[in-house]
Structures are given as C-alpha cells and as structure tokens.
Amino acid sequence: MRPGRLGELLSLELPVVQGPFGGGLSSVELTVAVSEGGGLGSYGAHHLAPDGITALVARLRTATDRPFAVNLWVPQDGEPRPDGLPDLTAHVERLRPYYDELGVAAPTAADLAAWPDFNEQLDALLAAAPPVISLVMGLPPRRLVTEARRRGIALIGTATTVAEAVALEASGVDAVVASGSDAGGHRGAFLRPVRESLVGTFSLVPQVADAVTVPVVAAGGIADGRGVAAALALGADAVQIGTAFLAARESGASPVHRRALGGPEARTTVLTRLFSGRTARGIPNRFVREMAAHEDLVPPYPLQNALMLPIRRAAAEQERADRVNLWAGQAAGLSRPDVRAADLLAALVAEPQASTAAG
C-alpha cells in the first residue's frame, strides 16, 4: 500500500490515520502504536487543560519519533461561556434519577464552569509544537495557520460537506478529512446544521476530491481493507479509521464499550445530543431510549457534557452498558474487539491486496 500524498506530506509509510477520540477515549499507547506502525496516530485533547496538553505532547515525543497528531474542537457559535451560565436546575433534576441510581453527586456550579478555554489550549499546543494539529467542528483561526506554518506544524481540518472542505482549504489547512455521516462519535458540521450535513462517506469523498487540491482523508464506515480499497478508489489519498481502533486493546475505551463494538447491538447506531449537547453517533442503549423525548431540550455543549460526566464515568466503572455513551460508526459490526493496533494495521494493508488479487 503506497503512502499517497498524505504520506508524502507527513512522512508516513501507510495512508492510515487513527481517528482522534475525545473525552478520555484516546490513549498514548494507541497513538504511539499507530504511529510506530507507519500510520498517523492521533489523540483527542479537547477536554484537556493547557498544562495537560503540554504534558501530553511531551509524553508522545518521548514515546515515538514518528509523526502524530493532536486534535482540538473548535468552539461553535451560541455555546455558553463560564461567565454566563444559565439556570440549569431543570436539567439537573431531569438527570437526578440517574445520579441516584449510579450513586454519584450532581455537578456543582464550579464543575459546570470548569472547562478549558480554546484559545489557551491553542497557545499550549502551538508552544508544544506537535508534528500535526487536527481540528473538528470549524475553521482554524488565522493565528493558528500563521503560527503552524512558522513552526513547521501540519494542519488537518475536518469537513462534513463539500462546502466545508472548500472553506477549509481556503483557510490554509494542509489536508482535509472528509467525514461522512457513517462516522462514529461527534459530528463536525459547522457551516450548516447537522441535519443538513449528513452526507454518506462514499458520496462525500469523490466530491471533495474533485473540489479541493490538498490531500483528502476519507472517514466514516471504514473498518477493514475493503473499505480502505473503496475509499482510495474514490479519490481519497488516505483513510481515517475511528471505531475499529476504538475497539483495540490499547484504546482508552472502557471494557464495556469495547465489548459492545463488533457485537450484534452495534449493527444499529443513532445520532444523539443526550450525552454531550453536541450531536454524536453511537449505539442506542436504555438511557438513549428513555431520554429520547428530551433530545431537543438538553442544554448545549459543554453544559450537557458536564452534567453527564459523573453518569458516564460511573456507568463505565460499573460496566453499565445501558447508561454509558457507546460511540460507534455504522461499520462498527466489522470491528474486532480487543485486537492489537499493530495487527489491525497489518490487516488493513493486507486485505485490499487480497481483495484485488481475488478480483
């Protein structure tokens, strides 16, 4: 498998990017395993404070001399700031039965206001200068583009539509991830509402490849060599694989989450705002079904994320699959739970060749 234009840009051996997972699902071990295997390992750092980002990049640099990416979420218009929190009493009371059931306390006002500032995160990340910075949910600020170029940092943006891909290229990114609606986890739409930006991966990729000149990375619904071969045939320069790596033993996913991936329940996924306040794709469980009527009522990110954090953590610790967020893409049923990342990479390389030979 040739490294392609992305490989040439980033000195990769394989045209494979590990999807960045936020909320503690990333791990240094997985990032390093993918980078050492010749792909681009990624770490989702949107939940980390600036000093945590500094420490993270230092750990990654110590663990590997290969390229890796650190990912941040771009703030979206209309999301609240810590100095202007609304009254959340009704939202806390809606979740009270779940706090009580799992034996945890509801967040305090201080908890709700304690999320990292994006600009401070950006300052820390630029100072740490990882080989690659990737972004979801928006365009890179101009100062990020300027400083990244000055420091030799490659920038990757994420698009859910052709228009977003064109805007990202115009903003100065070095590569674009074309993230189809098949993808698991949070949707990154930023020019139009999510419901107007649900383009399937294999419809999105060739249109983005025709619309931009920078390398295109296909993401969503790719979990094995057949998906890799299809994405490359449609014009992608590389693939980004999330759910299949989330199932790997090196990921930060809880055991109950990893077991769910690849199981029969993973054949069905839904889009929901219930766990974070931003729309994300995951396996529906009892919590999602019980709270479905409140989808449009929960507060935006990061407030709903903070309200749900004690529930998500306790459910994972107690191995309560009915209460935890089980992020998964639409190809989750192809995942291999507890596979080693190196073995998954090897299979991704071998399977397209086998498929081509068979054809």
Coordinates of N, CA, C and O in Angstrom, one line a residue, residues 228-327:
V228 N -11.0 0.4 3.0 CA -9.8 1.2 2.6 C -9.7 1.2 1.0 O -9.5 2.3 0.4
A229 N -9.8 0.1 0.4 CA -9.7 0.0 -1.0 C -10.7 0.8 -1.7 O -10.5 1.5 -2.7
A230 N -12.0 0.8 -1.2 CA -13.1 1.6 -1.8 C -12.8 3.1 -1.7 O -13.0 3.8 -2.7
A231 N -12.3 3.5 -0.5 CA -12.1 4.9 -0.3 C -11.0 5.4 -1.2 O -11.1 6.5 -1.8
L232 N -9.9 4.7 -1.4 CA -8.8 5.1 -2.2 C -9.2 5.1 -3.7 O -8.8 6.0 -4.5
A233 N -10.1 4.1 -4.1 CA -10.6 4.1 -5.5 C -11.4 5.3 -5.8 O -11.5 5.7 -6.9
L234 N -12.1 5.9 -4.8 CA -13.0 7.0 -5.0 C -12.2 8.4 -5.0 O -12.8 9.4 -5.1
G235 N -10.9 8.3 -4.8 CA -10.1 9.5 -4.9 C -9.5 10.0 -3.6 O -8.8 11.0 -3.5
A236 N -9.7 9.3 -2.5 CA -9.1 9.6 -1.2 C -7.6 9.4 -1.3 O -7.2 8.4 -1.9
D237 N -6.8 10.2 -0.6 CA -5.4 10.0 -0.5 C -5.0 9.1 0.7 O -3.9 8.5 0.7
A238 N -5.9 9.0 1.6 CA -5.7 8.2 2.8 C -7.1 8.0 3.5 O -8.1 8.5 3.0
V239 N -7.1 7.1 4.5 CA -8.3 6.9 5.3 C -8.1 7.2 6.7 O -7.0 7.1 7.2
Q240 N -9.2 7.6 7.4 CA -9.1 7.8 8.8 C -10.1 6.8 9.4 O -11.3 6.7 9.1
I241 N -9.6 6.0 10.3 CA -10.4 4.9 10.9 C -10.5 5.2 12.4 O -9.5 5.3 13.1
G242 N -11.8 5.2 12.9 CA -12.0 5.5 14.3 C -12.5 4.3 15.0 O -11.8 3.8 15.9
T243 N -13.7 3.9 14.8 CA -14.3 2.8 15.6 C -13.5 1.6 15.7 O -13.4 1.0 16.8
A244 N -12.9 1.1 14.6 CA -12.1 -0.1 14.6 C -10.9 0.0 15.6 O -10.5 -0.9 16.3
F245 N -10.3 1.2 15.6 CA -9.2 1.5 16.5 C -9.7 1.7 18.0 O -9.0 1.4 18.9
L246 N -10.9 2.2 18.1 CA -11.5 2.4 19.4 C -11.7 1.0 20.1 O -11.6 0.9 21.3
A247 N -12.0 0.0 19.3 CA -12.1 -1.4 19.8 C -10.8 -2.1 20.2 O -10.8 -3.1 20.8
A248 N -9.7 -1.4 19.7 CA -8.4 -2.0 20.0 C -8.1 -2.0 21.5 O -8.5 -1.2 22.2
R249 N -7.3 -3.0 21.9 CA -7.0 -3.1 23.4 C -6.2 -1.9 23.9 O -6.2 -1.6 25.1
E250 N -5.5 -1.2 23.0 CA -4.7 0.0 23.5 C -5.5 1.2 23.7 O -5.0 2.2 24.2
S251 N -6.8 1.3 23.2 CA -7.6 2.5 23.3 C -8.0 2.8 24.7 O -7.9 1.9 25.6
G252 N -8.5 4.0 24.9 CA -8.9 4.4 26.3 C -10.4 4.0 26.5 O -10.9 4.4 27.6
A253 N -11.0 3.3 25.6 CA -12.4 2.9 25.8 C -12.5 2.0 26.9 O -11.6 1.1 27.2
S254 N -13.6 2.0 27.7 CA -13.8 1.1 28.8 C -14.1 -0.3 28.3 O -14.5 -0.5 27.1
P255 N -13.9 -1.3 29.1 CA -14.1 -2.7 28.6 C -15.5 -2.9 28.1 O -15.7 -3.6 27.1
V256 N -16.5 -2.3 28.8 CA -17.9 -2.5 28.4 C -18.1 -1.8 27.0 O -18.9 -2.4 26.2
H257 N -17.5 -0.8 26.7 CA -17.6 -0.1 25.4 C -16.9 -1.0 24.3 O -17.5 -1.2 23.3
R258 N -15.7 -1.5 24.6 CA -15.0 -2.3 23.6 C -15.8 -3.6 23.3 O -15.9 -4.0 22.2
R259 N -16.4 -4.2 24.3 CA -17.2 -5.4 24.1 C -18.4 -5.1 23.2 O -18.8 -6.0 22.4
A260 N -19.0 -3.9 23.4 CA -20.2 -3.6 22.6 C -19.9 -3.4 21.1 O -20.7 -3.8 20.2
L261 N -18.6 -3.0 20.8 CA -18.2 -2.8 19.4 C -18.0 -4.2 18.8 O -17.3 -5.0 19.3
G262 N -18.5 -4.4 17.6 CA -18.4 -5.7 17.0 C -19.5 -6.7 17.4 O -19.6 -7.7 16.7
G263 N -20.3 -6.4 18.4 CA -21.4 -7.2 18.8 C -22.6 -6.9 18.0 O -22.7 -5.9 17.3
P264 N -23.7 -7.7 18.2 CA -24.9 -7.5 17.4 C -25.6 -6.2 17.6 O -26.2 -5.6 16.7
E265 N -25.4 -5.7 18.8 CA -26.1 -4.4 19.1 C -25.5 -3.2 18.4 O -26.1 -2.2 18.2
A266 N -24.2 -3.4 17.9 CA -23.5 -2.3 17.2 C -24.0 -2.2 15.7 O -23.5 -1.3 15.0
R267 N -24.8 -3.1 15.3 CA -25.4 -3.0 13.9 C -26.3 -1.9 13.8 O -26.7 -1.5 12.6
T268 N -26.8 -1.3 14.9 CA -27.7 -0.2 14.9 C -27.0 1.0 15.6 O -26.5 0.8 16.7
T269 N -27.0 2.1 15.0 CA -26.5 3.3 15.6 C -27.4 4.5 15.4 O -28.3 4.5 14.5
V270 N -27.4 5.5 16.3 CA -28.2 6.6 16.2 C -27.4 7.9 16.5 O -26.3 7.9 17.0
L271 N -28.0 9.0 16.0 CA -27.4 10.3 16.3 C -28.1 10.9 17.6 O -29.4 10.9 17.6
T272 N -27.3 11.4 18.5 CA -27.9 11.9 19.8 C -27.2 13.0 20.3 O -25.9 13.1 20.2
R273 N -27.9 13.9 21.0 CA -27.3 15.0 21.7 C -27.2 14.8 23.2 O -26.7 15.6 24.0
L274 N -27.8 13.6 23.7 CA -28.0 13.4 25.1 C -26.8 13.4 26.0 O -26.9 13.7 27.1
F275 N -25.7 12.9 25.4 CA -24.5 12.7 26.3 C -23.6 13.9 26.4 O -22.9 14.1 27.4
S276 N -23.6 14.8 25.4 CA -22.7 16.0 25.4 C -23.3 17.3 25.1 O -22.7 18.3 25.3
G277 N -24.5 17.3 24.4 CA -25.0 18.5 23.9 C -24.7 18.8 22.5 O -25.2 19.7 21.9
R278 N -23.7 18.1 21.9 CA -23.4 18.1 20.5 C -23.8 16.8 19.9 O -23.8 15.7 20.6
T279 N -24.2 16.8 18.7 CA -24.7 15.6 18.0 C -23.6 14.6 17.8 O -22.5 14.9 17.2
A280 N -23.8 13.3 18.2 CA -22.8 12.3 18.0 C -23.5 10.9 17.7 O -24.7 10.7 18.0
R281 N -22.8 10.1 17.0 CA -23.3 8.8 16.6 C -22.8 7.7 17.6 O -21.6 7.6 17.8
G282 N -23.8 6.9 18.1 CA -23.4 5.8 19.0 C -24.4 4.7 19.0 O -25.5 4.8 18.3
I283 N -24.1 3.7 19.7 CA -25.1 2.5 19.8 C -26.2 2.9 20.8 O -25.9 3.4 21.9
P284 N -27.4 2.8 20.4 CA -28.5 3.1 21.3 C -28.6 2.1 22.5 O -28.5 0.9 22.3
N285 N -28.8 2.7 23.7 CA -29.0 1.8 24.8 C -30.2 2.3 25.6 O -31.0 3.2 25.1
R286 N -30.4 1.8 26.8 CA -31.6 2.1 27.6 C -31.7 3.6 27.9 O -32.7 4.2 27.9
F287 N -30.5 4.2 28.2 CA -30.5 5.7 28.5 C -31.0 6.5 27.3 O -31.8 7.4 27.4
V288 N -30.5 6.2 26.1 CA -30.9 6.9 24.9 C -32.3 6.7 24.7 O -33.0 7.7 24.3
R289 N -32.9 5.6 24.9 CA -34.3 5.3 24.6 C -35.2 6.0 25.6 O -36.2 6.6 25.3
E290 N -34.8 5.9 26.9 CA -35.5 6.6 28.0 C -35.6 8.1 27.8 O -36.6 8.7 28.2
M291 N -34.5 8.7 27.3 CA -34.4 10.1 27.3 C -34.7 10.7 25.9 O -34.5 11.9 25.6
A292 N -35.1 9.9 25.0 CA -35.3 10.3 23.6 C -36.2 11.5 23.4 O -35.9 12.4 22.6
A293 N -37.2 11.6 24.2 CA -38.1 12.7 24.1 C -37.5 14.1 24.5 O -38.1 15.1 24.2
H294 N -36.3 14.0 25.1 CA -35.6 15.2 25.6 C -34.5 15.7 24.7 O -33.7 16.6 25.1
E295 N -34.3 15.0 23.5 CA -33.2 15.4 22.6 C -33.1 16.9 22.4 O -32.0 17.4 22.4
D296 N -34.2 17.5 22.1 CA -34.1 19.0 21.8 C -34.2 19.9 23.0 O -34.1 21.1 22.8
L297 N -34.3 19.3 24.2 CA -34.4 20.1 25.4 C -33.1 20.2 26.2 O -32.9 21.1 27.0
V298 N -32.1 19.3 25.9 CA -30.9 19.3 26.7 C -30.1 20.6 26.4 O -30.1 21.0 25.2
P299 N -29.3 21.1 27.3 CA -28.5 22.3 27.0 C -27.4 22.0 26.1 O -27.0 20.8 25.9
P300 N -26.8 23.0 25.5 CA -25.7 22.8 24.5 C -24.4 22.4 25.2 O -24.3 22.5 26.4
Y301 N -23.5 21.9 24.4 CA -22.1 21.6 24.9 C -21.5 23.0 25.3 O -21.8 24.0 24.6
P302 N -20.7 23.0 26.3 CA -20.3 21.9 27.2 C -21.1 21.6 28.4 O -20.7 20.8 29.2
L303 N -22.3 22.3 28.5 CA -23.1 22.2 29.7 C -23.6 20.7 29.9 O -23.5 20.1 31.0
Q304 N -24.3 20.2 28.8 CA -24.8 18.9 28.9 C -23.6 17.9 29.1 O -23.8 16.9 29.9
N305 N -22.5 18.1 28.5 CA -21.3 17.3 28.7 C -20.9 17.2 30.2 O -20.7 16.1 30.7
A306 N -20.9 18.4 30.8 CA -20.6 18.4 32.3 C -21.6 17.8 33.1 O -21.3 17.1 34.1
L307 N -22.9 18.0 32.8 CA -24.0 17.3 33.6 C -23.9 15.8 33.5 O -24.2 15.1 34.4
M308 N -23.5 15.3 32.3 CA -23.5 13.9 32.1 C -22.2 13.2 32.5 O -22.1 12.0 32.6
L309 N -21.1 14.0 32.8 CA -19.8 13.4 33.1 C -19.8 12.4 34.3 O -19.3 11.3 34.2
P310 N -20.5 12.8 35.4 CA -20.5 11.8 36.5 C -21.2 10.5 36.1 O -20.8 9.4 36.6
I311 N -22.3 10.6 35.4 CA -23.1 9.5 34.9 C -22.2 8.6 34.0 O -22.2 7.4 34.2
R312 N -21.6 9.2 33.0 CA -20.8 8.4 32.1 C -19.6 7.7 32.8 O -19.3 6.5 32.5
R313 N -18.9 8.4 33.7 CA -17.8 7.8 34.4 C -18.2 6.7 35.3 O -17.6 5.6 35.3
A314 N -19.3 6.9 36.0 CA -19.8 5.8 36.9 C -20.3 4.6 36.2 O -20.0 3.5 36.5
A315 N -21.0 4.9 35.1 CA -21.5 3.8 34.3 C -20.4 2.9 33.7 O -20.5 1.7 33.6
A316 N -19.3 3.6 33.2 CA -18.2 2.9 32.7 C -17.5 2.0 33.8 O -17.2 0.9 33.6
E317 N -17.3 2.7 34.9 CA -16.7 1.9 36.0 C -17.5 0.8 36.5 O -16.9 -0.3 36.9
Q318 N -18.8 0.9 36.5 CA -19.7 -0.2 36.9 C -20.1 -1.1 35.8 O -20.9 -2.0 36.0
E319 N -19.5 -0.9 34.6 CA -19.8 -1.7 33.4 C -21.3 -1.8 33.1 O -21.8 -2.8 32.8
R320 N -21.9 -0.6 33.1 CA -23.3 -0.4 32.9 C -23.4 0.0 31.4 O -23.5 1.2 31.1
A321 N -23.5 -0.9 30.5 CA -23.6 -0.6 29.1 C -25.0 0.2 28.8 O -25.1 0.9 27.8
D322 N -25.9 0.1 29.7 CA -27.2 0.7 29.5 C -27.2 2.2 29.9 O -28.2 2.9 29.6
R323 N -26.1 2.7 30.4 CA -26.0 4.1 30.9 C -24.9 4.9 30.3 O -24.8 6.1 30.5
V324 N -23.9 4.2 29.6 CA -22.7 4.9 29.2 C -22.9 5.2 27.7 O -23.6 4.6 27.0
N325 N -22.1 6.2 27.3 CA -22.1 6.6 25.8 C -21.2 5.6 25.1 O -20.0 5.4 25.4
L326 N -21.8 4.9 24.1 CA -21.1 3.9 23.3 C -20.9 4.4 21.9 O -21.6 4.0 20.9
W327 N -20.0 5.3 21.7 CA -19.8 5.9 20.4 C -19.3 4.8 19.4 O -18.5 3.9 19.7

